[in-house]
Short mmCIF file of N, CA and C in Angstrom, two decimals:
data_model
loop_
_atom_site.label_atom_id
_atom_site.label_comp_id
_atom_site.label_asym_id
_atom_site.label_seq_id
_atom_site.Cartn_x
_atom_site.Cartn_y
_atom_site.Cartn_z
N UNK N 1 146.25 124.88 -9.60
CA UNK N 1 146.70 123.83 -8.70
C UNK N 1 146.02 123.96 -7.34
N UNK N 2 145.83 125.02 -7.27
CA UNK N 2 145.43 125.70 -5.60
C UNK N 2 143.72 125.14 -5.57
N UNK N 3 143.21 125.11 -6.72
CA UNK N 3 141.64 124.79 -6.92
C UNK N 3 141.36 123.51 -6.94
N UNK N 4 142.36 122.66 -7.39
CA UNK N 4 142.69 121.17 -7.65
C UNK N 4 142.58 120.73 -6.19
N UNK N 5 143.47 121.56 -5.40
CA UNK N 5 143.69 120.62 -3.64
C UNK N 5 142.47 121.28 -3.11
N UNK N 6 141.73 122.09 -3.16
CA UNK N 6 140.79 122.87 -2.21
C UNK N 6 139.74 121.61 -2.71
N UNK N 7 139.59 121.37 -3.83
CA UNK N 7 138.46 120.48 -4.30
C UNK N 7 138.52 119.19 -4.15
N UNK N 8 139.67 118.36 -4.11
CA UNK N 8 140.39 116.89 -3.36
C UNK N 8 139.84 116.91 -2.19
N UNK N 9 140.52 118.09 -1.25
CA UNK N 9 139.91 118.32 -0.06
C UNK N 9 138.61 117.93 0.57
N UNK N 10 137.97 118.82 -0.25
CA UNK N 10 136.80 119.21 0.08
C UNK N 10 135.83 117.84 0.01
N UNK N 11 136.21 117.10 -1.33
CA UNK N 11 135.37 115.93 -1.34
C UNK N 11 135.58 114.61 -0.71
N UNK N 12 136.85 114.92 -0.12
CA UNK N 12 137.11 113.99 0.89
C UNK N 12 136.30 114.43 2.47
N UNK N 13 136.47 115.53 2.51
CA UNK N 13 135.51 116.13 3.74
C UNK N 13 133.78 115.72 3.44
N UNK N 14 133.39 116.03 2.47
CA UNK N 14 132.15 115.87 2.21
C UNK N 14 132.03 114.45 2.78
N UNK N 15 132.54 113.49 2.06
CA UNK N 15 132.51 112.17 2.44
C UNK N 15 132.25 111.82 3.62
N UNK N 16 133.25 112.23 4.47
CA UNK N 16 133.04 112.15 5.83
C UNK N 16 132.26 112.53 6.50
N UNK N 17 131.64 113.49 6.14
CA UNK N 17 130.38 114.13 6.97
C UNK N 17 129.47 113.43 6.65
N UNK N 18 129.10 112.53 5.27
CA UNK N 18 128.01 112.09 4.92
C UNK N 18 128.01 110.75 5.78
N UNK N 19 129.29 110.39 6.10
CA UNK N 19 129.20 108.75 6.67
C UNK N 19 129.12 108.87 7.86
N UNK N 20 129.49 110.18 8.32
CA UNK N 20 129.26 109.90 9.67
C UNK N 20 127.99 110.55 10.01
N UNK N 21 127.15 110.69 9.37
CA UNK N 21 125.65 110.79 9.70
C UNK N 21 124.50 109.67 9.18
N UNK N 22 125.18 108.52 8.25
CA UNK N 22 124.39 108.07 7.82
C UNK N 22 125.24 106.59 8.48
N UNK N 23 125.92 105.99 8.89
CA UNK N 23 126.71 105.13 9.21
C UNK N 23 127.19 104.43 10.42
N UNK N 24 126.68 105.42 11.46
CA UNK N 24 126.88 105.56 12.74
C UNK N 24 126.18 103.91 13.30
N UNK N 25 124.95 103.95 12.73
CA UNK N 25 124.19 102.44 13.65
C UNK N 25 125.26 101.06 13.08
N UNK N 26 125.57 101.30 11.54
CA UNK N 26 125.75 100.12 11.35
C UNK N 26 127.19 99.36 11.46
N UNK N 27 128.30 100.86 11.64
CA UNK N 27 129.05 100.61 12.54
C UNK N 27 129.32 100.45 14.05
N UNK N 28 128.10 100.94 14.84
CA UNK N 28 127.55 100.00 15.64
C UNK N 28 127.42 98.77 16.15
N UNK N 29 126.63 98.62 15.09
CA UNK N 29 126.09 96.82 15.03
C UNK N 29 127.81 95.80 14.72
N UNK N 30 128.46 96.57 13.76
CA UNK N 30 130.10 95.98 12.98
C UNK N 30 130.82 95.73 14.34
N UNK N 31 130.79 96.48 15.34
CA UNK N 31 131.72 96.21 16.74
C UNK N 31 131.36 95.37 17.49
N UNK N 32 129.43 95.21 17.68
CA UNK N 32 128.88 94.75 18.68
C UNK N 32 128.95 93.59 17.80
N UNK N 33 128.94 92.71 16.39
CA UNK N 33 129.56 91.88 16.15
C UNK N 33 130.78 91.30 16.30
N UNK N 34 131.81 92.00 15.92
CA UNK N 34 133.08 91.67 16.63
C UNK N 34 133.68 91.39 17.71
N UNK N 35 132.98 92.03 18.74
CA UNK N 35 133.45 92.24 20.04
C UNK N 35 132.79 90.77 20.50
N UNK N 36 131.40 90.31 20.08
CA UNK N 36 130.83 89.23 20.76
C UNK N 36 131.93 87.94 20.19
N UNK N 37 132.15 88.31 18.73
CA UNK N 37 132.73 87.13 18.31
C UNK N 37 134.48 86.84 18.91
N UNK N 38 134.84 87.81 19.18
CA UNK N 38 136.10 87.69 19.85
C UNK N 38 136.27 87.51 21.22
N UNK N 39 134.97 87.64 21.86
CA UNK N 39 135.15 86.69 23.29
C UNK N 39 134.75 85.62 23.53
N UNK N 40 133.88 85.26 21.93
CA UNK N 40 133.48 83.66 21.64
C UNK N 40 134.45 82.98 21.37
N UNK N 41 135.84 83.74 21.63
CA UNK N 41 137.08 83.08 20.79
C UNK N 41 137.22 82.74 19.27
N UNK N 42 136.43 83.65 18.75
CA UNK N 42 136.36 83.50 16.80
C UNK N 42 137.30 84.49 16.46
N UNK N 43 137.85 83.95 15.43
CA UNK N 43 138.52 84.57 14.76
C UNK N 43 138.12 85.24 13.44
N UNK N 44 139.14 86.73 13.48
CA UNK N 44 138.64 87.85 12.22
C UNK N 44 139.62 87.70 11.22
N UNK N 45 138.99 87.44 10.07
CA UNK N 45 140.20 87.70 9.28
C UNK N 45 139.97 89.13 7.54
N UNK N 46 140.63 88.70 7.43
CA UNK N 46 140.45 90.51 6.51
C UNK N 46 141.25 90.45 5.38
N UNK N 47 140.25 90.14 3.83
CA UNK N 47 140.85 90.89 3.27
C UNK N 47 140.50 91.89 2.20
N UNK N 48 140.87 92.04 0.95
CA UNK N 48 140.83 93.38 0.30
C UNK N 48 141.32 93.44 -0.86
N UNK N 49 140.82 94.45 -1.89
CA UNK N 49 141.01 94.21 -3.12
C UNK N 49 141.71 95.17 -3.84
N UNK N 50 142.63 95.48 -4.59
CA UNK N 50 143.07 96.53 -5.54
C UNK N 50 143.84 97.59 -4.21
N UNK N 51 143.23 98.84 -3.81
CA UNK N 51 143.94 99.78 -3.05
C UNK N 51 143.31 99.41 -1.83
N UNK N 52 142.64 98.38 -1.36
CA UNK N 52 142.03 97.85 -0.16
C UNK N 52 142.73 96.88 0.61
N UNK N 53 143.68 96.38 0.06
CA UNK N 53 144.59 95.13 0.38
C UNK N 53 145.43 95.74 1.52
N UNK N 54 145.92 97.48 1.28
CA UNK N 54 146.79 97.48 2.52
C UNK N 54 145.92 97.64 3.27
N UNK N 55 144.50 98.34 3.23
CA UNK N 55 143.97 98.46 4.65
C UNK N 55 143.18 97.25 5.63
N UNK N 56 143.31 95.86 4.55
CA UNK N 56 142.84 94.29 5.04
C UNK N 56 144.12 94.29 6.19
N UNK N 57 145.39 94.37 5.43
CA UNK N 57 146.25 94.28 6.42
C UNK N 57 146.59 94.83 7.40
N UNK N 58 146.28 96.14 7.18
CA UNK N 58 146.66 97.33 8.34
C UNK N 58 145.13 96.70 9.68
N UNK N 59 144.26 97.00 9.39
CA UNK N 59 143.06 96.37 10.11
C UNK N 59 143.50 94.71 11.19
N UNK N 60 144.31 93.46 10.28
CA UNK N 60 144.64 93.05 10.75
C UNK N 60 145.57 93.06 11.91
N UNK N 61 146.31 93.94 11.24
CA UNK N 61 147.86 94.56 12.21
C UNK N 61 147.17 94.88 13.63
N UNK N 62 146.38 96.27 13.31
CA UNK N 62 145.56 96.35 14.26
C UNK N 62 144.91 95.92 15.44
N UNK N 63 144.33 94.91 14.78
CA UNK N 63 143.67 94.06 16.05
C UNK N 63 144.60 93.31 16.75
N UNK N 64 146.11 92.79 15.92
CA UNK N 64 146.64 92.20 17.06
C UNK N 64 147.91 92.82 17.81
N UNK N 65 147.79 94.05 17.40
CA UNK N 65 148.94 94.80 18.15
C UNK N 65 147.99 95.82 19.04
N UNK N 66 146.94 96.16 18.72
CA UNK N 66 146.25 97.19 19.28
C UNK N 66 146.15 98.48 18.68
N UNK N 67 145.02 99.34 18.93
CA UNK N 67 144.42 100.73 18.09
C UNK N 67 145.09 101.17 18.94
N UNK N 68 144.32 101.67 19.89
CA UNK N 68 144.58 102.56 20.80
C UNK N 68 145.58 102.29 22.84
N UNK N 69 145.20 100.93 22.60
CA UNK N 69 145.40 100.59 23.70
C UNK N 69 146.70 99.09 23.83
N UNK N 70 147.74 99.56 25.12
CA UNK N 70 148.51 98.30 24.57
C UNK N 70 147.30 96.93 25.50
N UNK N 71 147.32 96.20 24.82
CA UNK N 71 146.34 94.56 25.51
C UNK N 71 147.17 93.47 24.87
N UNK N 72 146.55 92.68 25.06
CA UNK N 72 146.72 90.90 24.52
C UNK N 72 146.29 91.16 22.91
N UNK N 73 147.09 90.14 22.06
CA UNK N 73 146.46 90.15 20.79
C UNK N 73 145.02 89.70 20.48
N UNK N 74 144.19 90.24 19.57
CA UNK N 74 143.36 89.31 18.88
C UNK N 74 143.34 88.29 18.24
N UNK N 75 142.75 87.40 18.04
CA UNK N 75 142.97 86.66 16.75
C UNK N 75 142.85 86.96 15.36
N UNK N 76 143.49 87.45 14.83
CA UNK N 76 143.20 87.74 13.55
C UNK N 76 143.84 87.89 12.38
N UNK N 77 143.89 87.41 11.05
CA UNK N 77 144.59 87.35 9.97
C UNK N 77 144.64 88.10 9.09
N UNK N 78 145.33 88.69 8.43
CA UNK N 78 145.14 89.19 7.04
C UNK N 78 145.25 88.08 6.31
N UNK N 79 144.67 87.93 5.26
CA UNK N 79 144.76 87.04 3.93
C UNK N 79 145.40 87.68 2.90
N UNK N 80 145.97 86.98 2.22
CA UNK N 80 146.39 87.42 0.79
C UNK N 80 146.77 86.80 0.26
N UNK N 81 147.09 86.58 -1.23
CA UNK N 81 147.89 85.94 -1.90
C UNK N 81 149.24 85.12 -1.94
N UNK N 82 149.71 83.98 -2.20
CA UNK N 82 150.76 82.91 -2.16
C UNK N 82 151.71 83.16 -3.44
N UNK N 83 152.99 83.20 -3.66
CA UNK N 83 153.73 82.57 -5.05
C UNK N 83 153.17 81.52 -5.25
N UNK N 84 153.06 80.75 -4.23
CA UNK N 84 152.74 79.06 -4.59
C UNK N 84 151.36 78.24 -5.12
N UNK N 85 150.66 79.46 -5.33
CA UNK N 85 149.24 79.19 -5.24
C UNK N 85 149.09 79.23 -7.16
N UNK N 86 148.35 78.49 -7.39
CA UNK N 86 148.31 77.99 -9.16
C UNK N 86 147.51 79.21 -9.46
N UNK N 87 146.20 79.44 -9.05
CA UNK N 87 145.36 80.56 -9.19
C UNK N 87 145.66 81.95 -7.95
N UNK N 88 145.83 83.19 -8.90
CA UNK N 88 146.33 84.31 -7.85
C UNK N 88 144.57 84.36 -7.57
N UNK N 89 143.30 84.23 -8.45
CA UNK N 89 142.13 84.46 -7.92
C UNK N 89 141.91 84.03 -6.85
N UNK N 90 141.94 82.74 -6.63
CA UNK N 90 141.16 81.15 -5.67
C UNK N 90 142.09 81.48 -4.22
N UNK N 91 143.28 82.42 -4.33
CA UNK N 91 144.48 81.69 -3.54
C UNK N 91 144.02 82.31 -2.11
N UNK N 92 142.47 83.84 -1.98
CA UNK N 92 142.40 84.36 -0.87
C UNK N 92 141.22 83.08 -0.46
N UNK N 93 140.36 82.66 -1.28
CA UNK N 93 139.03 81.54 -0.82
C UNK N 93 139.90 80.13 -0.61
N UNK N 94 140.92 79.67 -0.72
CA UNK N 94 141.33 78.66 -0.53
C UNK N 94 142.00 78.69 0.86
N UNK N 95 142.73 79.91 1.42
CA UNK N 95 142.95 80.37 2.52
C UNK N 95 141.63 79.97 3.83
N UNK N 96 140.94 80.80 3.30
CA UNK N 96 139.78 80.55 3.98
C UNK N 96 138.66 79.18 3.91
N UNK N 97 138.87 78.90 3.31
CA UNK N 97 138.66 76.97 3.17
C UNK N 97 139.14 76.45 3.81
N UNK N 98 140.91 76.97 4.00
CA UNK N 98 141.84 75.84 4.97
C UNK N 98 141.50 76.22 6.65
N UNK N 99 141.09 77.29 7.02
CA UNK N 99 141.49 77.51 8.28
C UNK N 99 140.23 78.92 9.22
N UNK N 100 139.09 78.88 7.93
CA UNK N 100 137.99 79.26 8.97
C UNK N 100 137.09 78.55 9.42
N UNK N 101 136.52 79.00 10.20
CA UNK N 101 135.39 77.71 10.77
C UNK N 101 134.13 78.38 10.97
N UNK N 102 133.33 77.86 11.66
CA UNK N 102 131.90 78.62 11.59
C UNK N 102 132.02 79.73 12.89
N UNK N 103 130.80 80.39 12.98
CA UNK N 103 131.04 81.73 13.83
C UNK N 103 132.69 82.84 13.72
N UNK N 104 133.35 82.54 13.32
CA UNK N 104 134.34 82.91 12.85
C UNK N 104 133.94 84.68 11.69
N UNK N 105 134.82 85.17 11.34
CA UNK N 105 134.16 86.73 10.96
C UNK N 105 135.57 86.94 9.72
N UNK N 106 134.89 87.47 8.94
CA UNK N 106 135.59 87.73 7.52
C UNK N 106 135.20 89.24 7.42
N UNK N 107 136.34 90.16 6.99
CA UNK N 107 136.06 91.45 6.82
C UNK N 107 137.04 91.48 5.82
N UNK N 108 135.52 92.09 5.08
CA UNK N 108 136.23 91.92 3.07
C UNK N 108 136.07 93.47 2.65
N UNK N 109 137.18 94.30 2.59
CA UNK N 109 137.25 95.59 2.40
C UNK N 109 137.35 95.48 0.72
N UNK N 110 136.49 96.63 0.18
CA UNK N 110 136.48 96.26 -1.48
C UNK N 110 135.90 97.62 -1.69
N UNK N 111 136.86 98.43 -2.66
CA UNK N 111 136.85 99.36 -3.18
C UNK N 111 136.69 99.48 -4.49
N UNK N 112 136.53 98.14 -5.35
CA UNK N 112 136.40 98.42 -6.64
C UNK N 112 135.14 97.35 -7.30
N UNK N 113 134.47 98.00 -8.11
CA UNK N 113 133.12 97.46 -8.89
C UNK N 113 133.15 95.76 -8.96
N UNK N 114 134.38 95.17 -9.16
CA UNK N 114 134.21 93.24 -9.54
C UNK N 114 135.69 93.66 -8.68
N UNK N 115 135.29 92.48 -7.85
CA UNK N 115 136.69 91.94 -7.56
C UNK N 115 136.63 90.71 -6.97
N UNK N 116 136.83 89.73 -7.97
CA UNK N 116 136.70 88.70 -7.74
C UNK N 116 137.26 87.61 -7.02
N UNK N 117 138.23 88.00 -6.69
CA UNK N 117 139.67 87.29 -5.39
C UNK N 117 138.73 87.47 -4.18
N UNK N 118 137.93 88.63 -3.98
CA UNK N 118 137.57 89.07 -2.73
C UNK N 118 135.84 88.52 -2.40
N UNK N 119 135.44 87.94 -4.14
CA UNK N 119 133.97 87.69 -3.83
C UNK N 119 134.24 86.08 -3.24
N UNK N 120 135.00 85.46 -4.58
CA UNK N 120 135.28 83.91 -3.79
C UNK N 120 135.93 83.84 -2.17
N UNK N 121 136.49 84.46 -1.70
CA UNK N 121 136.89 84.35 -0.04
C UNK N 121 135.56 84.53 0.38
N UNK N 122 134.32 85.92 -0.02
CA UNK N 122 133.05 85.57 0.78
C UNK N 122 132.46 84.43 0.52
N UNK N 123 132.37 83.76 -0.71
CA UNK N 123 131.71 82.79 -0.90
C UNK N 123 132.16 81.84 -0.76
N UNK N 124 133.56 81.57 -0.22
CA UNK N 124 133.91 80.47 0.78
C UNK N 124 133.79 80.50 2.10
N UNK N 125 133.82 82.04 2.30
CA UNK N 125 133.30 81.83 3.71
C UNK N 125 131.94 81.59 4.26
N UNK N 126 130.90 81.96 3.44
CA UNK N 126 129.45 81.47 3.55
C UNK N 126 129.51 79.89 3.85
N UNK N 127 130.22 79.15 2.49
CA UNK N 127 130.24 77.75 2.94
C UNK N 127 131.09 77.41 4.55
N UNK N 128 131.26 78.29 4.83
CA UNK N 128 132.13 77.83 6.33
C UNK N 128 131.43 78.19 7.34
N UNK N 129 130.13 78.69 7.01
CA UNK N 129 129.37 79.38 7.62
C UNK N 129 129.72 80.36 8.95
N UNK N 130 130.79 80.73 8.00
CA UNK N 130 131.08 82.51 8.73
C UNK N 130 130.33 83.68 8.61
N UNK N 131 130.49 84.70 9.19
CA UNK N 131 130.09 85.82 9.13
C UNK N 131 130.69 87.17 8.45
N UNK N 132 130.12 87.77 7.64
CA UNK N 132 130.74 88.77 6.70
C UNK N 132 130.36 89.94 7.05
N UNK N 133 131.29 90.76 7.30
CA UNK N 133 131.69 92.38 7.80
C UNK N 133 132.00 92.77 6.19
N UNK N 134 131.83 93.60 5.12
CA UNK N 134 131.71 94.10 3.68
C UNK N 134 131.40 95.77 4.04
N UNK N 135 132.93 96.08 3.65
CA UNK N 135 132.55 97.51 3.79
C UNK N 135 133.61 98.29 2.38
N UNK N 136 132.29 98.61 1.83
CA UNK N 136 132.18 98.89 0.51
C UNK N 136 131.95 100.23 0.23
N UNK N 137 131.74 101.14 -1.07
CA UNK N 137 131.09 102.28 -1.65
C UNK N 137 130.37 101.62 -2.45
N UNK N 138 129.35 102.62 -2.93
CA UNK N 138 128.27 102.77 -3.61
C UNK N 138 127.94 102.04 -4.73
N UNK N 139 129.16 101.54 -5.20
CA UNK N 139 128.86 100.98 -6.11
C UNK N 139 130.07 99.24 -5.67
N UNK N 140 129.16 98.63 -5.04
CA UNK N 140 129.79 97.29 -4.57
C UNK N 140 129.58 96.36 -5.47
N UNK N 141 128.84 96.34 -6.62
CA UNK N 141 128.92 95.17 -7.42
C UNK N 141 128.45 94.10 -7.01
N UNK N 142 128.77 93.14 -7.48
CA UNK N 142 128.10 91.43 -7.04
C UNK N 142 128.86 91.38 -5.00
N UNK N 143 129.03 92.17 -4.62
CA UNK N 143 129.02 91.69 -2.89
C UNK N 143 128.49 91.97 -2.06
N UNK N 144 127.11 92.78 -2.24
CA UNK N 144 125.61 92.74 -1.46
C UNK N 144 125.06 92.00 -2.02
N UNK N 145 124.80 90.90 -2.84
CA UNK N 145 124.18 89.95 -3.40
C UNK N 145 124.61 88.74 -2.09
N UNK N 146 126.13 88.13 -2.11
CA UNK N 146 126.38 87.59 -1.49
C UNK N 146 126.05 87.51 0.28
N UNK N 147 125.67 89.10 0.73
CA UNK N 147 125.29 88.80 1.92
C UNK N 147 124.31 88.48 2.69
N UNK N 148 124.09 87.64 3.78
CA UNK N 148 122.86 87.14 4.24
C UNK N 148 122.28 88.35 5.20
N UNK N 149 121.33 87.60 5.82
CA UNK N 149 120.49 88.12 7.25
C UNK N 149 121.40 88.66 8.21
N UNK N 150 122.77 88.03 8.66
CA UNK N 150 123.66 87.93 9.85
C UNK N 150 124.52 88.65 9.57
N UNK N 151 124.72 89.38 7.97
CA UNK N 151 125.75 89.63 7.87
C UNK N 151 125.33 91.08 7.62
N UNK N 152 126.78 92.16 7.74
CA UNK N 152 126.64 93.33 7.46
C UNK N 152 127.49 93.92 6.96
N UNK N 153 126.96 95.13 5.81
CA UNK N 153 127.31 96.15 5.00
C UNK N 153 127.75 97.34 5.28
N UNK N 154 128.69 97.78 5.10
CA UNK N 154 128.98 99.14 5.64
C UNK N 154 129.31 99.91 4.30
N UNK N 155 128.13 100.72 3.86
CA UNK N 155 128.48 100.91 2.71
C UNK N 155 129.15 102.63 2.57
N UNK N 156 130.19 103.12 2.55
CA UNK N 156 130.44 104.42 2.25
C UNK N 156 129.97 105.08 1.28
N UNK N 157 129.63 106.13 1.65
CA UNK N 157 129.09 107.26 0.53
C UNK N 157 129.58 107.52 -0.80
N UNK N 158 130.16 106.86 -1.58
CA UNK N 158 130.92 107.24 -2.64
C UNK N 158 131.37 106.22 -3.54
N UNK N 159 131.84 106.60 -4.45
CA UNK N 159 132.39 105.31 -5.69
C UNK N 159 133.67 105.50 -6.31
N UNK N 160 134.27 106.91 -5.91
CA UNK N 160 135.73 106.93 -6.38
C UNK N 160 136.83 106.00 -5.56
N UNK N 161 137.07 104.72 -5.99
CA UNK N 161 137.88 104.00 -4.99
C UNK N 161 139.14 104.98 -4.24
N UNK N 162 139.91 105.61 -4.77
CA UNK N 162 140.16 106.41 -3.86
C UNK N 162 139.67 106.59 -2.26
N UNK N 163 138.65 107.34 -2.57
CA UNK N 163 137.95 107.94 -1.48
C UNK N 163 137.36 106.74 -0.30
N UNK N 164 136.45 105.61 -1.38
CA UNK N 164 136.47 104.43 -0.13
C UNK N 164 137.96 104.10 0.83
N UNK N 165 138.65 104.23 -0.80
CA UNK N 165 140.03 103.50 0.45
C UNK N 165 140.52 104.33 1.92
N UNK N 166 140.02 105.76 1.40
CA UNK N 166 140.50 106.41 2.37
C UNK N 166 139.31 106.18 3.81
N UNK N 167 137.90 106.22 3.48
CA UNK N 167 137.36 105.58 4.65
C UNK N 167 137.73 104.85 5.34
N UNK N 168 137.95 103.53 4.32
CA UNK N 168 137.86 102.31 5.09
C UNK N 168 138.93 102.01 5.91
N UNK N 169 140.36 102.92 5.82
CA UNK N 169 141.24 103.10 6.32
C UNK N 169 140.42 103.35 7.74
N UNK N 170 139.60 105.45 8.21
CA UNK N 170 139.34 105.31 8.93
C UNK N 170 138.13 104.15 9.62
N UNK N 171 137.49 103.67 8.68
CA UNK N 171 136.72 102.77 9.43
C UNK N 171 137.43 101.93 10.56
N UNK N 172 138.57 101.37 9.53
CA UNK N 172 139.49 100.47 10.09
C UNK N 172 139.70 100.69 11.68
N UNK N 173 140.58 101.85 12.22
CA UNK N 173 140.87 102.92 13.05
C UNK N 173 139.33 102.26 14.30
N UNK N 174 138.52 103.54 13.38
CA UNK N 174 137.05 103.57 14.15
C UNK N 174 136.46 102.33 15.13
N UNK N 175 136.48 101.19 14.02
CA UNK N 175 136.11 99.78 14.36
C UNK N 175 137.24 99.04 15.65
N UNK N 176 138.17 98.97 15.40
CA UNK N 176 139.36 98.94 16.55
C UNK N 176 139.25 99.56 17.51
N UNK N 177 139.00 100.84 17.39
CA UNK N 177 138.94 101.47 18.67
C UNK N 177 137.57 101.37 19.69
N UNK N 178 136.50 101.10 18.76
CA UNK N 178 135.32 100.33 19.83
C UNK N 178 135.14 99.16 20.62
N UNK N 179 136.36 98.31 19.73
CA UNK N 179 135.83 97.18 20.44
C UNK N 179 137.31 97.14 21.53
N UNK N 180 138.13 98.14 21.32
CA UNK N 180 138.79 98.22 22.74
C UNK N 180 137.97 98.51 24.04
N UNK N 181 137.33 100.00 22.78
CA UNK N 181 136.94 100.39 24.22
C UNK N 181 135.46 99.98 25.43
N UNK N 182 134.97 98.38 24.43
CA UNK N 182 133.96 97.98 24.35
C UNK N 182 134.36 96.81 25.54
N UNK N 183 135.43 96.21 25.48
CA UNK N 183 136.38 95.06 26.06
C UNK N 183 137.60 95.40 26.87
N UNK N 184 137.54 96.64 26.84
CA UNK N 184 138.54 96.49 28.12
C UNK N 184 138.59 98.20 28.99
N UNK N 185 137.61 98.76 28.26
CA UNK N 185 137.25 99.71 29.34
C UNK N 185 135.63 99.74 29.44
N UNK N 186 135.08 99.01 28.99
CA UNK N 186 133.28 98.82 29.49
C UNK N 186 132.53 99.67 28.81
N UNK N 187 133.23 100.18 27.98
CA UNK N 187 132.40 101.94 27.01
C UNK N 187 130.83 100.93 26.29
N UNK N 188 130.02 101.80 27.11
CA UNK N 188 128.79 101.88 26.31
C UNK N 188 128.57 102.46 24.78
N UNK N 189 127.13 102.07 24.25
CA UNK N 189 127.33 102.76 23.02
C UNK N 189 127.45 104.31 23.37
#
């Protein structure tokens, strides 16, 4: 049992060391997107697939209660699923049909190989000509296909959804806390 947690451990540590040496610019670039689009007055919305769904929401929570700092809310939504909706697939891209607009920012957290609730919201949001934040592991499936020139990948080191989920959790964290400290205390990169 004792070899079981030292090795959980450990490859959750590994992880982290690998992303945060290989990951650093393009979470970078993920804030200095956000941050521009949220004083353009665009709105973020977020969502997520399988064990990714709480961290679409938690991310949302986030931005409008605050990471680190108490401020004004963001604009920003979690998406998810309706009772009322005929298709549980269509019901996150129909969301985003009704109520994004262009320059506007979609952050589609996806931890598992097909997930198709989460590809149609990007590919409704392309037609809305939004912008896609996709922060994925190694094995993302058909949702680096979907992204353009403008848009960006944050891909984690790994493919045990597990382990993404647990990134993207801290990504979540990480990403929040830059563009606080990007917008309301002046922090350089």
């Amino acid at each position: 049992m004792r070899e079981f947690l030292k090795n959980y451990y450990n490859e959750s540590i590994q992880i982290q060391v690998a992303a945060s040496e290989t990951l650093a610019d393009v979470l970078t670039d993920a804030a200095d997107l956000l941050v521009s689009s949220l004083l353009a007055g665009q709105r973020v919305f977020s969502c997520g697939d399988g064990q990714s769904l709480f961290v679409a929401n938690h991310f949302a929570d986030l931005l409008l209660q605050g990471a680190e700092l108490e401020r004004p809310p963001f604009p920003a939504v979690a998406l998810g699923g309706s009772p009322s909706q005929i298709s549980e697939l269509e019901s996150i891209a129909r969301q985003v049909q009704a109520i994004g607009s262009q320059g506007d920012i979609l952050v589609a957290f996806i931890s598992e190989r097909q997930s198709e609730r989460v590809h149609q919201a990007m590919e409704a949001a392309l037609s809305r000509e939004m912008t896609i934040i996709a922060i994925t592991g190694t094995e993302s499936g058909d949702a680096t296909g979907l992204l353009g020139p403008a848009d960006i990948e944050i891909q984690i080191p790994a493919a045990n959804p597990a382990r993404i989920t647990e990134q993207q959790l801290f990504i979540s964290h990480l990403l929040c806390s830059l563009i606080e400290q990007q917008i309301f205390q002046g922090g350089a990169h």
